[in-house]
Coordinates of C-alpha atoms in Angstrom, one line a residue:
Chain Z
M221 CA 159.8 99.6 253.1
D222 CA 163.4 100.5 252.9
P223 CA 164.4 104.2 252.5
S224 CA 166.9 103.2 249.8
K225 CA 164.0 102.1 247.6
V226 CA 162.6 105.7 247.4
K227 CA 163.9 107.4 244.3
I228 CA 164.8 110.6 246.0
P229 CA 168.3 111.7 247.0
P230 CA 168.9 110.9 250.7
M231 CA 168.9 113.9 253.0
K232 CA 168.6 114.5 256.7
D233 CA 169.9 117.0 259.2
L234 CA 169.4 119.9 256.8
N235 CA 170.6 123.3 258.0
I236 CA 171.1 126.9 256.8
E237 CA 174.1 126.0 254.8
N238 CA 173.1 122.8 253.0
I239 CA 169.3 123.2 252.5
T240 CA 169.5 124.9 249.1
E241 CA 171.6 122.2 247.4
N242 CA 169.3 119.5 248.8
V243 CA 166.1 121.2 247.7
I244 CA 167.6 121.6 244.2
A245 CA 168.6 117.9 244.3
I246 CA 165.0 117.0 244.9
N247 CA 163.8 119.3 242.1
S248 CA 166.4 117.8 239.7
L249 CA 164.0 114.8 239.4
C250 CA 161.8 117.1 237.4
E251 CA 162.1 116.0 233.7
D252 CA 161.6 119.2 231.9
A253 CA 164.9 121.0 231.5
R254 CA 163.4 124.5 231.4
M255 CA 161.3 123.9 234.6
R256 CA 164.4 122.5 236.3
Y257 CA 166.4 125.6 235.5
I258 CA 163.5 127.9 236.7
L259 CA 163.2 125.9 240.0
E260 CA 166.9 126.0 240.6
R261 CA 167.1 129.7 240.1
L262 CA 163.9 130.3 242.1
V263 CA 165.0 128.2 245.1
T264 CA 168.5 129.7 245.1
H265 CA 167.2 133.3 245.1
L266 CA 164.4 132.6 247.6
H267 CA 167.0 131.0 250.0
D268 CA 169.6 133.7 249.5
F269 CA 166.9 136.3 250.2
A270 CA 166.1 134.6 253.6
R271 CA 169.8 134.2 254.4
E272 CA 170.8 137.8 253.6
T273 CA 167.8 139.2 255.5
R274 CA 168.0 136.6 258.3
L275 CA 164.2 136.4 257.8
S276 CA 162.4 135.9 261.1
T277 CA 159.5 133.5 261.6
N278 CA 157.1 136.5 262.2
E279 CA 158.2 138.2 259.0
W280 CA 157.9 134.9 257.0
M281 CA 154.3 134.4 258.4
A282 CA 153.4 138.1 257.6
G283 CA 154.6 137.5 254.1
L284 CA 152.5 134.3 253.7
L285 CA 149.4 136.0 255.1
F286 CA 149.9 138.9 252.7
L287 CA 150.1 136.5 249.7
T288 CA 147.0 134.7 251.0
E289 CA 145.1 138.0 251.1
V290 CA 146.3 138.8 247.6
G291 CA 145.0 135.5 246.4
K292 CA 141.6 135.9 248.2
N293 CA 141.2 139.3 246.5
C294 CA 141.6 138.0 243.0
S295 CA 138.4 137.7 241.0
D296 CA 137.3 137.3 237.4
V297 CA 137.7 141.0 236.8
R298 CA 140.6 141.7 239.1
Q299 CA 144.0 140.1 239.3
E300 CA 145.8 141.3 242.4
F301 CA 148.9 139.3 241.8
I302 CA 149.5 141.2 238.5
L303 CA 149.2 144.4 240.5
L304 CA 151.7 143.1 243.0
S305 CA 154.0 142.1 240.2
D306 CA 153.5 145.6 238.7
V307 CA 154.5 147.5 241.8
L308 CA 157.5 145.3 242.3
G309 CA 158.7 146.2 238.8
L310 CA 158.6 142.5 237.7
S311 CA 155.9 143.0 235.1
L312 CA 157.9 145.7 233.3
L313 CA 161.0 143.6 233.5
V314 CA 159.3 140.5 232.0
D315 CA 157.7 142.5 229.3
S316 CA 161.1 144.0 228.4
I317 CA 162.6 140.5 228.2
D318 CA 159.8 138.8 226.3
H319 CA 158.8 141.6 224.0
P320 CA 162.0 143.4 222.9
K321 CA 161.3 146.2 220.5
P322 CA 163.5 147.0 217.5
P323 CA 164.1 150.7 216.7
G324 CA 161.1 152.4 215.2
S325 CA 158.5 150.2 216.8
T326 CA 156.1 151.2 219.5
E327 CA 157.4 150.5 223.0
G328 CA 155.3 148.3 225.3
T329 CA 154.4 148.7 228.9
V330 CA 152.7 146.5 231.5
L331 CA 149.2 145.0 231.2
G332 CA 148.1 146.1 234.7
P333 CA 145.4 144.5 236.8
F334 CA 142.4 146.2 235.2
H335 CA 142.1 144.5 231.8
T336 CA 138.9 142.5 231.3
H337 CA 137.8 140.2 228.5
E338 CA 134.2 141.4 228.1
A339 CA 134.5 144.8 226.4
E340 CA 132.1 145.3 223.4
E341 CA 133.3 145.8 219.9
I342 CA 132.6 149.3 218.6
S343 CA 132.7 150.8 215.1
A344 CA 135.0 153.7 214.0
G345 CA 133.9 156.9 215.7
Q346 CA 131.8 155.4 218.4
S347 CA 132.2 156.3 222.1
M348 CA 133.8 153.9 224.5
S349 CA 133.0 155.9 227.7
S350 CA 129.5 156.7 229.0
D351 CA 130.7 159.0 231.8
P352 CA 128.8 162.3 231.3
K353 CA 131.3 164.2 233.6
G354 CA 134.3 163.4 231.4
E355 CA 135.7 165.9 228.9
P356 CA 135.1 164.5 225.4
L357 CA 138.2 163.4 223.6
L358 CA 138.6 162.4 219.9
V359 CA 141.3 159.8 219.5
V360 CA 142.7 159.1 216.1
C361 CA 145.4 156.4 215.7
T362 CA 147.2 154.5 213.0
L363 CA 148.6 151.0 213.1
K364 CA 151.6 150.1 210.8
D365 CA 154.4 147.6 210.5
T366 CA 158.1 148.5 210.8
E367 CA 158.2 149.2 207.0
G368 CA 155.4 151.7 207.3
R369 CA 152.7 149.5 205.7
P370 CA 149.2 149.8 207.2
I371 CA 148.0 146.8 209.2
E372 CA 144.3 146.1 208.5
G373 CA 141.9 144.1 210.8
A374 CA 144.1 144.0 213.9
K375 CA 142.1 143.6 217.1
I376 CA 142.6 146.5 219.4
D377 CA 141.6 146.4 223.1
I378 CA 141.3 149.8 224.8
W379 CA 140.5 150.7 228.3
E380 CA 140.7 153.9 230.4
T381 CA 139.5 155.3 233.8
D382 CA 136.5 157.5 234.2
S383 CA 136.5 161.2 235.1
S384 CA 137.2 160.4 238.8
G385 CA 140.3 158.3 237.9
K386 CA 138.7 154.9 238.5
Y387 CA 138.3 151.9 236.3
D388 CA 134.8 150.4 236.0
V389 CA 135.8 147.3 237.9
Q390 CA 136.7 149.4 240.9
Y391 CA 133.0 150.0 241.6
A392 CA 131.2 147.4 243.7
E393 CA 127.9 148.2 242.0
R394 CA 129.3 147.8 238.4
D395 CA 126.8 146.1 236.1
G396 CA 128.9 145.8 232.9
P397 CA 131.9 147.2 231.1
D398 CA 132.4 150.9 230.7
G399 CA 135.5 152.9 229.5
R400 CA 136.5 149.8 227.5
C401 CA 136.1 148.8 223.9
V402 CA 137.4 146.5 221.2
M403 CA 138.0 147.8 217.7
R404 CA 139.4 146.7 214.3
S405 CA 141.9 148.8 212.3
D406 CA 140.6 149.8 208.8
K407 CA 142.4 149.2 205.5
E408 CA 144.5 152.4 206.0
G409 CA 145.5 151.0 209.5
V410 CA 143.4 153.7 211.1
F411 CA 141.2 153.3 214.2
W412 CA 139.4 156.2 215.8
F413 CA 137.0 156.6 218.6
K414 CA 135.5 159.0 221.2
A415 CA 136.8 158.7 224.8
I416 CA 137.2 161.1 227.7
T417 CA 140.4 163.0 228.6
P418 CA 142.3 160.9 231.1
V419 CA 142.7 162.3 234.7
P420 CA 145.5 161.5 237.1
Y421 CA 144.9 158.2 238.9
P422 CA 146.4 157.0 242.2
I423 CA 148.2 154.2 240.5
P424 CA 148.3 156.0 237.2
H425 CA 147.8 153.8 234.2
D426 CA 146.0 155.9 231.6
G427 CA 144.7 154.7 228.4
P428 CA 146.3 151.2 228.0
V429 CA 146.0 149.7 224.6
G430 CA 146.5 146.1 223.6
E431 CA 146.8 145.2 220.0
V432 CA 146.8 141.7 218.4
K433 CA 147.2 140.8 214.8
E434 CA 148.3 137.3 213.7
G435 CA 151.9 137.4 212.6
F436 CA 152.8 140.4 214.8
D437 CA 154.1 140.4 218.3
H438 CA 151.2 141.2 220.7
L439 CA 151.7 144.8 221.8
I440 CA 150.5 146.0 225.2
T441 CA 151.2 149.7 225.8
A442 CA 149.8 152.8 227.4
L443 CA 149.8 156.5 226.6
Y444 CA 150.6 159.0 229.3
L445 CA 149.7 162.6 229.4
R446 CA 152.6 165.1 229.5
G447 CA 152.6 167.1 232.7
D448 CA 150.6 164.5 234.7
P449 CA 151.9 164.6 238.3
Y450 CA 152.8 160.9 237.9
E451 CA 154.5 161.3 234.5
T452 CA 157.9 160.5 236.0
S453 CA 156.8 158.3 238.9
D454 CA 154.4 155.7 237.6
A455 CA 153.9 153.2 240.4
V456 CA 153.9 150.3 237.9
F457 CA 157.1 151.6 236.2
G458 CA 155.6 151.7 232.7
V459 CA 156.2 155.3 231.5
K460 CA 158.5 155.7 228.5
N461 CA 159.3 159.0 226.8
S462 CA 158.0 157.7 223.5
L463 CA 154.6 157.0 225.1
V464 CA 154.1 160.5 226.6
V465 CA 151.6 162.5 224.6
D466 CA 150.0 165.9 224.5
I467 CA 146.3 166.6 224.0
G468 CA 145.7 169.1 221.3
K469 CA 142.7 170.7 219.6
A470 CA 141.0 169.1 216.6
G471 CA 141.5 172.1 214.3
P472 CA 139.8 172.6 210.9
E473 CA 141.0 169.4 209.2
Y474 CA 140.2 166.9 211.9
A475 CA 137.0 168.8 212.8
Q476 CA 135.7 168.3 209.3
K477 CA 136.9 164.8 208.7
Y478 CA 135.7 163.4 212.1
G479 CA 132.7 165.6 212.7
V480 CA 133.7 167.4 215.8
P481 CA 134.0 171.2 216.7
E482 CA 137.4 172.7 215.9
D483 CA 138.2 173.2 219.6
H484 CA 137.4 169.6 220.5
A485 CA 140.2 167.8 222.4
L486 CA 142.3 165.6 220.2
L487 CA 144.8 162.8 220.8
T488 CA 146.6 161.2 217.9
Y489 CA 149.2 158.4 218.0
D490 CA 150.8 156.1 215.4
F491 CA 151.5 152.6 216.6
V492 CA 154.1 150.3 215.0
L493 CA 153.9 146.5 215.4
V494 CA 156.8 144.1 215.0
P495 CA 156.6 140.8 213.0
D496 CA 156.6 137.7 215.3
E497 CA 159.8 136.3 213.7
E498 CA 161.7 139.5 214.3
T499 CA 160.7 139.6 218.0
A500 CA 161.6 135.9 218.4
S501 CA 165.0 136.3 216.9
L502 CA 165.7 139.5 218.9
R503 CA 164.5 137.8 222.1
A504 CA 166.8 134.8 221.6
H505 CA 169.8 137.0 220.7
N506 CA 169.2 139.3 223.7
S507 CA 169.0 136.2 226.0
K508 CA 172.2 134.8 224.7
V509 CA 174.1 138.1 225.1
A510 CA 172.7 138.8 228.6
L511 CA 173.4 135.3 229.9
D512 CA 176.9 135.3 228.4
K513 CA 177.5 138.5 230.3
L514 CA 176.3 136.8 233.5
G515 CA 178.7 134.0 232.8
R516 CA 175.9 131.4 232.4
K517 CA 176.4 129.0 229.6
V518 CA 173.0 128.4 228.0
K519 CA 171.4 127.1 224.9
I520 CA 168.1 128.3 223.5
V521 CA 165.4 125.7 223.3
N522 CA 161.9 126.7 222.1
G523 CA 163.0 130.3 222.4
L524 CA 164.0 130.0 226.0
P525 CA 167.4 129.4 227.7
I526 CA 168.3 126.3 229.6
P527 CA 171.8 125.4 230.9
D528 CA 174.1 124.1 228.2
L529 CA 175.7 121.1 229.9
D530 CA 177.5 119.6 226.9
Chain D
M122 CA 150.4 169.8 238.7
D123 CA 154.2 169.7 238.1
P124 CA 155.9 166.3 238.1
S125 CA 158.7 167.9 240.2
K126 CA 156.2 168.4 243.1
V127 CA 155.7 164.6 243.5
K128 CA 158.0 163.3 246.2
I129 CA 159.1 160.3 244.2
P130 CA 162.4 159.9 242.5
P131 CA 161.9 160.7 238.8
M132 CA 162.1 157.7 236.4
K133 CA 161.1 157.0 232.9
D134 CA 162.2 154.8 230.1
L135 CA 162.9 151.9 232.5
N136 CA 164.6 148.9 230.9
I137 CA 166.0 145.5 231.8
E138 CA 169.2 147.0 233.1
N139 CA 167.9 150.0 235.2
I140 CA 164.5 148.8 236.5
T141 CA 165.9 147.3 239.7
E142 CA 167.7 150.4 241.0
N143 CA 164.6 152.4 240.2
V144 CA 162.2 150.1 242.0
I145 CA 164.5 150.2 245.0
A146 CA 164.6 154.0 244.8
I147 CA 160.9 154.1 245.1
N148 CA 160.9 151.6 248.0
S149 CA 163.6 153.7 249.8
L150 CA 160.8 156.1 250.7
C151 CA 159.6 153.5 253.2
E152 CA 160.5 154.8 256.7
D153 CA 161.1 151.5 258.5
A154 CA 164.8 150.5 258.0
R155 CA 164.1 146.8 258.4
M156 CA 161.3 146.9 255.8
R157 CA 163.5 148.9 253.4
Y158 CA 166.2 146.3 253.7
I159 CA 163.8 143.4 253.1
L160 CA 162.2 145.1 250.1
E161 CA 165.7 145.9 248.6
R162 CA 166.8 142.3 248.9
L163 CA 163.4 141.0 247.7
V164 CA 163.3 143.1 244.6
T165 CA 167.0 142.4 243.8
H166 CA 166.5 138.6 243.9
L167 CA 163.1 138.7 242.2
H168 CA 164.6 140.7 239.3
D169 CA 167.8 138.7 239.1
F170 CA 165.7 135.5 239.0
A171 CA 163.8 136.9 236.0
R172 CA 167.0 138.1 234.3
E173 CA 168.8 134.8 234.8
T174 CA 165.9 132.7 233.5
R175 CA 164.8 135.3 230.8
L176 CA 161.4 134.6 232.2
S177 CA 158.7 134.7 229.5
T178 CA 155.3 136.4 229.7
N179 CA 153.6 132.9 229.6
E180 CA 155.8 131.6 232.4
W181 CA 155.2 134.7 234.5
M182 CA 151.4 134.4 234.0
A183 CA 151.5 130.7 234.9
G184 CA 153.3 131.6 238.1
L185 CA 150.8 134.3 239.0
L186 CA 147.9 132.0 238.3
F187 CA 149.5 129.3 240.4
L188 CA 149.9 131.7 243.4
T189 CA 146.3 132.8 242.9
E190 CA 145.2 129.1 243.2
V191 CA 147.3 128.7 246.3
G192 CA 145.6 131.7 247.9
K193 CA 142.1 130.5 246.9
N194 CA 142.8 127.1 248.5
C195 CA 143.7 128.6 251.9
S196 CA 141.1 128.3 254.6
D197 CA 140.8 128.5 258.4
V198 CA 142.1 125.0 258.8
R199 CA 144.5 124.9 255.8
Q200 CA 147.3 127.2 254.9
E201 CA 148.6 126.3 251.4
F202 CA 151.2 129.0 251.3
I203 CA 152.9 127.3 254.3
L204 CA 152.9 124.0 252.4
L205 CA 154.4 125.8 249.4
S206 CA 157.0 127.3 251.6
D207 CA 157.7 123.9 253.1
V208 CA 158.2 122.1 249.8
L209 CA 160.5 124.9 248.6
G210 CA 162.7 124.4 251.7
L211 CA 162.0 128.0 252.9
S212 CA 160.2 127.0 256.1
L213 CA 163.1 124.8 257.3
L214 CA 165.5 127.6 256.5
V215 CA 163.6 130.3 258.3
D216 CA 163.1 128.0 261.3
S217 CA 166.9 127.3 261.4
I218 CA 167.6 131.0 261.2
D219 CA 165.1 132.2 263.8
H220 CA 165.2 129.3 266.2
P221 CA 168.9 128.3 266.5
K222 CA 169.4 125.4 268.9
P223 CA 172.3 125.2 271.3
P224 CA 173.9 121.7 271.8
G225 CA 171.8 119.5 274.0
S226 CA 168.4 121.1 273.1
T227 CA 165.7 119.5 271.0
E228 CA 166.0 120.3 267.3
G229 CA 163.1 122.0 265.6
T230 CA 161.4 121.3 262.3
V231 CA 158.7 123.0 260.2
L232 CA 155.2 123.7 261.4
G233 CA 153.6 122.3 258.2
P234 CA 150.2 123.2 256.9
F235 CA 148.0 121.0 259.1
H236 CA 148.2 122.7 262.5
T237 CA 144.8 124.1 263.7
H238 CA 143.9 126.1 266.8
E239 CA 140.9 124.2 268.0
A240 CA 142.3 121.0 269.5
E241 CA 140.8 120.1 272.9
E242 CA 142.9 120.0 276.1
I243 CA 143.2 116.4 277.5
S244 CA 144.5 115.1 280.8
A245 CA 147.5 112.8 281.2
G246 CA 146.8 109.3 279.8
Q247 CA 143.8 110.2 277.7
S248 CA 143.6 109.3 274.0
M249 CA 144.0 112.0 271.3
S250 CA 142.9 109.8 268.4
S251 CA 139.5 108.2 267.9
D252 CA 140.5 106.1 264.8
P253 CA 139.5 102.5 265.6
K254 CA 141.7 101.2 262.9
G255 CA 144.9 102.7 264.3
E256 CA 147.4 100.5 266.3
P257 CA 147.3 101.9 269.9
L258 CA 150.5 103.6 270.9
L259 CA 151.5 104.8 274.4
V260 CA 153.5 108.0 274.3
V261 CA 155.5 109.1 277.3
C262 CA 157.6 112.2 277.1
T263 CA 159.5 114.6 279.3
L264 CA 160.1 118.3 279.0
K265 CA 163.2 119.8 280.5
D266 CA 165.4 122.9 280.2
T267 CA 169.1 122.8 279.1
E268 CA 170.2 122.3 282.7
G269 CA 168.0 119.2 283.0
R270 CA 165.3 120.8 285.2
P271 CA 161.7 119.7 284.6
I272 CA 159.5 122.4 283.0
E273 CA 156.0 122.3 284.5
G274 CA 152.8 123.6 283.0
A275 CA 154.1 124.1 279.4
K276 CA 151.4 124.0 276.8
I277 CA 152.0 121.2 274.4
D278 CA 150.1 121.0 271.0
I279 CA 150.2 117.6 269.4
W280 CA 148.8 116.4 266.0
E281 CA 149.2 113.3 263.9
T282 CA 147.6 111.6 260.9
D283 CA 145.0 108.8 261.2
S284 CA 145.6 105.1 260.2
S285 CA 145.2 106.0 256.5
G286 CA 147.9 108.7 256.7
K287 CA 145.5 111.6 256.5
Y288 CA 145.1 114.6 258.9
D289 CA 141.5 115.3 260.0
V290 CA 141.4 118.5 258.0
Q291 CA 141.9 116.5 254.8
Y292 CA 138.4 115.1 255.0
A293 CA 135.7 117.2 253.4
E294 CA 133.1 115.8 255.8
R295 CA 135.2 116.6 258.9
D296 CA 133.0 117.8 261.8
G297 CA 135.7 118.6 264.5
P298 CA 139.3 118.0 265.5
D299 CA 140.6 114.4 265.7
G300 CA 144.2 113.2 266.1
R301 CA 145.0 116.5 267.9
C302 CA 145.2 117.5 271.5
V303 CA 146.6 120.1 273.8
M304 CA 148.3 119.0 277.1
R305 CA 150.2 120.5 280.0
S306 CA 153.4 119.0 281.4
D307 CA 153.2 117.9 285.0
K308 CA 155.6 119.0 287.8
E309 CA 158.2 116.3 286.8
G310 CA 158.0 117.8 283.2
V311 CA 156.2 114.6 282.1
F312 CA 153.3 114.5 279.6
W313 CA 151.9 111.2 278.4
F314 CA 148.9 110.2 276.2
K315 CA 147.5 107.5 274.0
A316 CA 147.8 107.9 270.2
I317 CA 148.0 105.6 267.2
T318 CA 151.2 104.3 265.6
P319 CA 152.0 106.7 262.7
V320 CA 151.9 105.4 259.1
P321 CA 153.8 106.7 256.1
Y322 CA 152.1 109.7 254.6
P323 CA 152.4 111.1 251.0
I324 CA 154.0 114.3 252.4
P325 CA 155.2 112.7 255.5
H326 CA 155.0 114.8 258.6
D327 CA 154.3 112.4 261.5
G328 CA 153.6 113.5 265.0
P329 CA 154.4 117.2 265.0
V330 CA 154.6 118.6 268.5
G331 CA 154.6 122.3 269.4
E332 CA 155.5 123.4 272.9
V333 CA 155.1 126.8 274.5
K334 CA 156.2 127.9 277.9
E335 CA 156.7 131.5 278.7
G336 CA 160.4 132.3 279.0
F337 CA 161.4 129.5 276.6
D338 CA 161.8 129.6 272.9
H339 CA 158.7 128.2 271.2
L340 CA 159.6 124.8 269.9
I341 CA 158.0 123.2 266.9
T342 CA 159.3 119.8 266.1
A343 CA 158.3 116.4 264.8
L344 CA 159.3 112.8 265.5
Y345 CA 159.9 110.5 262.5
L346 CA 159.9 106.7 262.6
R347 CA 163.1 104.9 261.7
G348 CA 162.7 102.8 258.6
D349 CA 159.9 104.9 257.2
P350 CA 160.3 105.0 253.4
Y351 CA 160.4 108.8 253.6
E352 CA 162.9 108.9 256.5
T353 CA 165.6 110.4 254.3
S354 CA 163.4 112.2 251.8
D355 CA 160.9 114.3 253.7
A356 CA 159.2 116.5 251.2
V357 CA 159.2 119.4 253.6
F358 CA 162.9 118.9 254.5
G359 CA 162.3 118.6 258.3
V360 CA 163.9 115.2 259.2
K361 CA 166.9 115.4 261.6
N362 CA 168.8 112.4 263.0
S363 CA 168.0 113.4 266.5
L364 CA 164.3 113.3 265.7
V365 CA 164.2 109.8 264.3
V366 CA 162.7 107.4 266.8
D367 CA 162.0 103.6 267.2
I368 CA 158.7 102.3 268.5
G369 CA 159.3 99.7 271.2
K370 CA 157.2 97.6 273.6
A371 CA 155.9 98.9 277.0
G372 CA 157.6 96.1 279.0
P373 CA 156.8 95.4 282.7
E374 CA 157.8 98.8 284.1
Y375 CA 155.8 101.0 281.7
A376 CA 153.0 98.5 281.6
Q377 CA 152.4 98.8 285.4
K378 CA 153.0 102.5 285.6
Y379 CA 150.7 103.5 282.7
G380 CA 148.2 100.7 282.8
V381 CA 148.8 99.0 279.4
P382 CA 149.7 95.4 278.4
E383 CA 153.4 94.6 278.4
D384 CA 153.4 94.2 274.6
H385 CA 151.7 97.5 274.0
A386 CA 153.5 99.8 271.5
L387 CA 155.5 102.5 273.2
L388 CA 157.2 105.7 272.1
T389 CA 159.3 107.8 274.5
Y390 CA 161.1 111.1 273.9
D391 CA 162.8 113.7 276.1
F392 CA 162.3 117.2 274.9
V393 CA 164.7 120.0 275.9
L394 CA 163.6 123.7 275.6
V395 CA 165.9 126.7 275.4
P396 CA 165.5 129.9 277.4
D397 CA 164.3 132.9 275.3
E398 CA 167.4 135.0 276.1
E399 CA 169.8 132.2 275.0
T400 CA 168.0 131.8 271.7
A401 CA 167.9 135.6 271.1
S402 CA 171.6 136.0 271.8
L403 CA 172.5 133.0 269.6
R404 CA 170.3 134.3 266.8
A405 CA 171.9 137.7 266.9
H406 CA 175.4 136.2 267.0
N407 CA 174.7 133.8 264.1
S408 CA 173.2 136.7 262.0
K409 CA 176.3 138.9 262.5
V410 CA 178.7 136.0 261.7
A411 CA 176.8 134.9 258.6
L412 CA 176.4 138.4 257.2
D413 CA 180.0 139.3 257.9
K414 CA 180.8 136.2 255.8
L415 CA 178.6 137.5 253.0
G416 CA 180.4 140.8 253.2
R417 CA 177.3 142.7 254.4
K418 CA 177.9 145.3 257.0
V419 CA 174.9 145.2 259.3
K420 CA 173.8 146.2 262.8
I421 CA 171.3 144.3 264.9
V422 CA 168.2 146.3 265.8
N423 CA 165.3 144.6 267.7
G424 CA 167.2 141.3 267.1
L425 CA 167.2 141.7 263.3
P426 CA 169.8 142.9 260.9
I427 CA 169.6 146.2 259.0
P428 CA 172.4 147.7 256.9
D429 CA 174.9 149.6 259.0
L430 CA 175.4 152.8 257.0
D431 CA 177.4 154.8 259.6

């Protein structure tokens, strides 16, 4: 068989200078324009990284073995590559790109590696933590759209650490979900439940909340306690001023309405979701502006940029 | 506990524009200057990649799940991250950076994912393949230094595919190494053995050879057959003109000396190793020149560049 019959650009004697363009030439056989663009940028940055650091064979191998370990440590309830992406700041960056928030809406943060898909649905007022050592906390939240209208029936996924700062999945002897629940907002957009007061956590990530309602952009966010030692140094880069909260006391009104003592710890928060179309149009607009600024001529196809070669 | 007591640069409200400098600020707490430099370049390129592609959450997750699968598929005899690095051209690039070859020495190529550490040592003339369907091939090679002096007692690690183009580790029912051997060069620098004629292979990587001798730069290379359909399109980017060989006939001289029929297939090759010091000085020189060209002021410490901040 003749080499000229293989439908791949000819290449031989590749070196430090010409390897990148040749790998991109091979990848250019990929038919999907978006995938082609992603591969081109990926290979370019990967190679520039190696060239700028003059990466050694030992360092390269250490990196591959590290990635192998990360893969081996992933399980159904633990995604170590998400944690790696978190600590490299990539998760926050991708979330900022893909879920832009118009003014007045609740800011998002990173999913983190500790979400699971098995939390039980609870009714308003039930407890989502069985840790007897935790300080009981009443949580009362509302869910509204950007016009201030209540959003009813949204699925809310909530998880937090226990009183020692660990998520349930961090225990080897775990036999089911704890410190997790799924709820639905009522017709006033309210959801309320009993939890425990969050404690500082080595990779702090207190009280993440994910909210889904058809027609609205999926919100993943987290609330952070003011004065927490990690308030300004979250290892996964998720803290935003608008997400920092104080824990207060229930007081007479909440005590009566929600059936707790007046000095019971209370956390309240009002979440604001963004309609899908608004997010999509903001995302496309931001992409165009950012890539124009980088001098990249792109067009938006299926909401994502690809090079505009016309 | 007061946030100001945590020894981490304060950060909050991170966004697309400021996330990179903040992640680098956190990494700057790392004490090793080389590691700091690698992390800084890694985070910069990773973030620029996401910004330039406007990476979506779905694409990010697809990437993480892909890396997870790669990790899960690694085993003692199979390193899928090396294969991924190979097909992205990174392996060839790192090898070119770390193992520069002065004129007259044998060019290197990538290790590939199919090397194992369990091949048996054979004596001169023994066979390293038990595949009865393979066409027998006599291989006679020499190993010399850049001055033409024979190198005796070097450890040579050789592996090739079987007659169907597969490495032994690609069979689920494999019960031990085949198509692999370890040899030592004799006092004339010669090593010779019986193998089978290589066949084209989906990700072609025929006849890799690794050679180790204390005092010489570890050489990993491969020989490629001329006219192979993948001769100019090696998926792992390793083919170099100087590594393309023809298979000839033994002829009267080789037939008598090595005890084979005159029409027996023959492959010969003369390998030239480079002294460690020469490689080290060439590597440091190349790094300095390349990084000067990129406008990066560096100094070489332990043979590797770090930013020169003085």
